[in-house]
Every structure is written in C-alpha cells, then in structure tokens.
Amino acid sequence: MSVRVRRVYDDPEPADGLRVLVDRLWPRGVSKDAARVDEWPKGLTPSAELRRWYHAGEGSYEEFTGRYEEELAAPGAAELLDGLRESARKGSVTLLTSAKDPEHSHAAVLARLVRQG
C-alpha cells in the first residue's frame, strides 16, 4: 500500500497513482487541468469550524488530530475513508493539499488513518 501526501502545487508525477484533493476549498492559482485531481471527497476534509479553530492557533496539532479523527469517525466520513482505503489497497494514492506544511496538516492525519486501515 502506497499512500503519500504532496502539495497540490507540485507537478504531478507518474508515481502519484490516484490523486485525491483533501482540501475543502479549491486551491488558489491552480487550474483543474494542471492539478490533475482524480477525486475530491469534501466529506473527508475537516469541518469549517475545526479548520478555523486550528488556524486561529487556539489548540495544538495533537488536539487538532484528535478532533479531526472524531469527525472522520462519523458515518458519512467513515464510509469515504473506507473507500479511500480500498483504493490504496489497489494501487498508489497521493493525497493533495495546499497546506504549507503538509506533514503537520489534516492530510498527514488522513494518510496515517488510510495506512492503518
């Protein structure tokens, strides 16, 4: 199983496999053709409230991770997460984000959960 996290601003690579945008909003300055996104499951993204809370600096990354995992346990998100796990079992999956620090973002949390599944 190959699951990796990359910035959506990086050029696509053949090793990317299935390219999944995991941000709720479309990234600024990137055309849909250039991004080459295969899937955009908005139900897997953190809620607007959680995003605002985290970006306001009100909590730690660890607390954000716990809250995000709770959101992903909800029935709709859990079903989407299972689908992403199934895709990862079949081939490479690249989670795309516009986050400046992808390794400390929701995309890293999501990648870990997909790998664990």
Coordinates of C-alpha atoms in Angstrom, one line a residue:
M1 CA 0.0 0.0 0.0
S2 CA 1.4 3.3 -1.1
V3 CA -0.1 6.5 0.4
R4 CA 1.7 9.7 0.3
V5 CA 1.0 13.4 0.9
R6 CA 2.0 16.1 -1.6
R7 CA 1.2 19.7 -2.2
V8 CA -1.2 20.3 -4.9
Y9 CA 1.1 23.0 -6.3
D10 CA 3.8 20.3 -7.1
D11 CA 3.8 18.9 -10.6
P12 CA 2.1 15.6 -11.0
E13 CA 4.3 12.5 -11.1
P14 CA 3.7 9.1 -12.7
A15 CA 4.2 7.5 -9.2
D16 CA 1.2 9.5 -7.8
G17 CA -1.4 7.0 -8.8
L18 CA -4.8 8.1 -7.8
R19 CA -4.6 11.9 -7.0
V20 CA -7.1 12.9 -4.3
L21 CA -7.6 16.5 -3.2
V22 CA -8.3 16.5 0.5
D23 CA -8.9 20.3 1.0
R24 CA -12.4 21.6 1.3
L25 CA -11.7 24.6 -0.9
W26 CA -10.1 24.5 -4.3
P27 CA -6.5 25.8 -4.1
R28 CA -5.8 29.3 -5.3
G29 CA -3.9 29.7 -8.6
V30 CA -4.2 26.1 -9.7
S31 CA -6.3 25.2 -12.7
K32 CA -8.2 21.9 -12.7
D33 CA -6.2 20.7 -15.7
A34 CA -2.8 21.4 -14.0
A35 CA -3.9 19.8 -10.7
R36 CA -4.9 16.5 -12.4
V37 CA -7.2 15.6 -9.5
D38 CA -9.0 12.3 -9.8
E39 CA -11.2 12.6 -6.7
W40 CA -12.3 15.4 -4.4
P41 CA -14.1 13.9 -1.4
K42 CA -15.1 17.0 0.5
G43 CA -16.6 14.8 3.2
L44 CA -13.1 13.8 4.3
T45 CA -11.9 17.3 5.0
P46 CA -12.0 18.9 8.4
S47 CA -15.1 20.9 9.2
A48 CA -15.0 24.7 8.7
E49 CA -15.3 25.1 12.5
L50 CA -12.3 22.8 13.1
R51 CA -10.2 24.5 10.4
R52 CA -10.9 27.9 11.8
W53 CA -10.2 26.8 15.4
Y54 CA -6.8 25.2 14.4
H55 CA -5.7 28.1 12.1
A56 CA -6.5 30.6 14.8
G57 CA -3.8 29.0 17.0
E58 CA -6.3 28.0 19.7
G59 CA -5.0 24.5 20.1
S60 CA -2.1 22.1 19.5
Y61 CA -1.6 19.9 16.5
E62 CA -2.2 16.9 18.7
E63 CA -5.6 18.3 19.8
F64 CA -6.5 19.1 16.2
T65 CA -5.6 15.5 15.3
G66 CA -7.9 14.1 17.9
R67 CA -10.8 16.3 16.9
Y68 CA -10.3 15.5 13.2
E69 CA -10.2 11.8 13.9
E70 CA -13.6 12.2 15.7
E71 CA -15.0 13.9 12.7
L72 CA -13.7 11.1 10.4
A73 CA -15.5 8.5 12.6
A74 CA -18.9 10.0 11.7
P75 CA -20.9 7.7 9.4
G76 CA -20.5 9.7 6.1
A77 CA -16.8 10.4 6.6
A78 CA -16.1 6.8 7.7
E79 CA -17.6 5.5 4.5
L80 CA -15.5 7.8 2.4
L81 CA -12.4 6.8 4.5
D82 CA -13.1 3.1 3.8
G83 CA -13.4 3.9 0.1
L84 CA -10.0 5.6 0.2
R85 CA -8.5 2.6 2.0
E86 CA -9.9 0.3 -0.7
S87 CA -8.3 2.5 -3.4
A88 CA -5.0 2.4 -1.5
R89 CA -5.1 -1.4 -1.4
K90 CA -5.4 -1.5 -5.2
G91 CA -2.6 1.0 -6.0
S92 CA -0.8 4.2 -5.2
V93 CA -2.8 7.1 -3.7
T94 CA -1.5 10.6 -3.3
L95 CA -3.3 13.0 -1.0
L96 CA -3.1 16.5 -2.3
T97 CA -3.3 19.6 -0.1
S98 CA -2.5 23.3 -0.3
A99 CA -1.2 23.3 3.2
K100 CA 2.2 25.0 3.6
D101 CA 3.4 22.2 6.0
P102 CA 1.7 19.0 4.7
E103 CA 3.4 16.9 7.4
H104 CA 1.6 18.8 10.1
S105 CA -1.8 19.1 8.4
H106 CA -5.0 17.2 8.1
A107 CA -3.6 15.4 5.1
A108 CA -0.9 13.7 7.2
V109 CA -3.6 12.6 9.7
L110 CA -5.7 11.2 6.9
A111 CA -2.7 9.4 5.3
R112 CA -1.9 7.7 8.6
L113 CA -5.5 6.5 9.0
V114 CA -5.6 5.2 5.5
R115 CA -2.4 3.2 6.1
Q116 CA -3.7 1.8 9.4
G117 CA -6.9 0.6 7.7

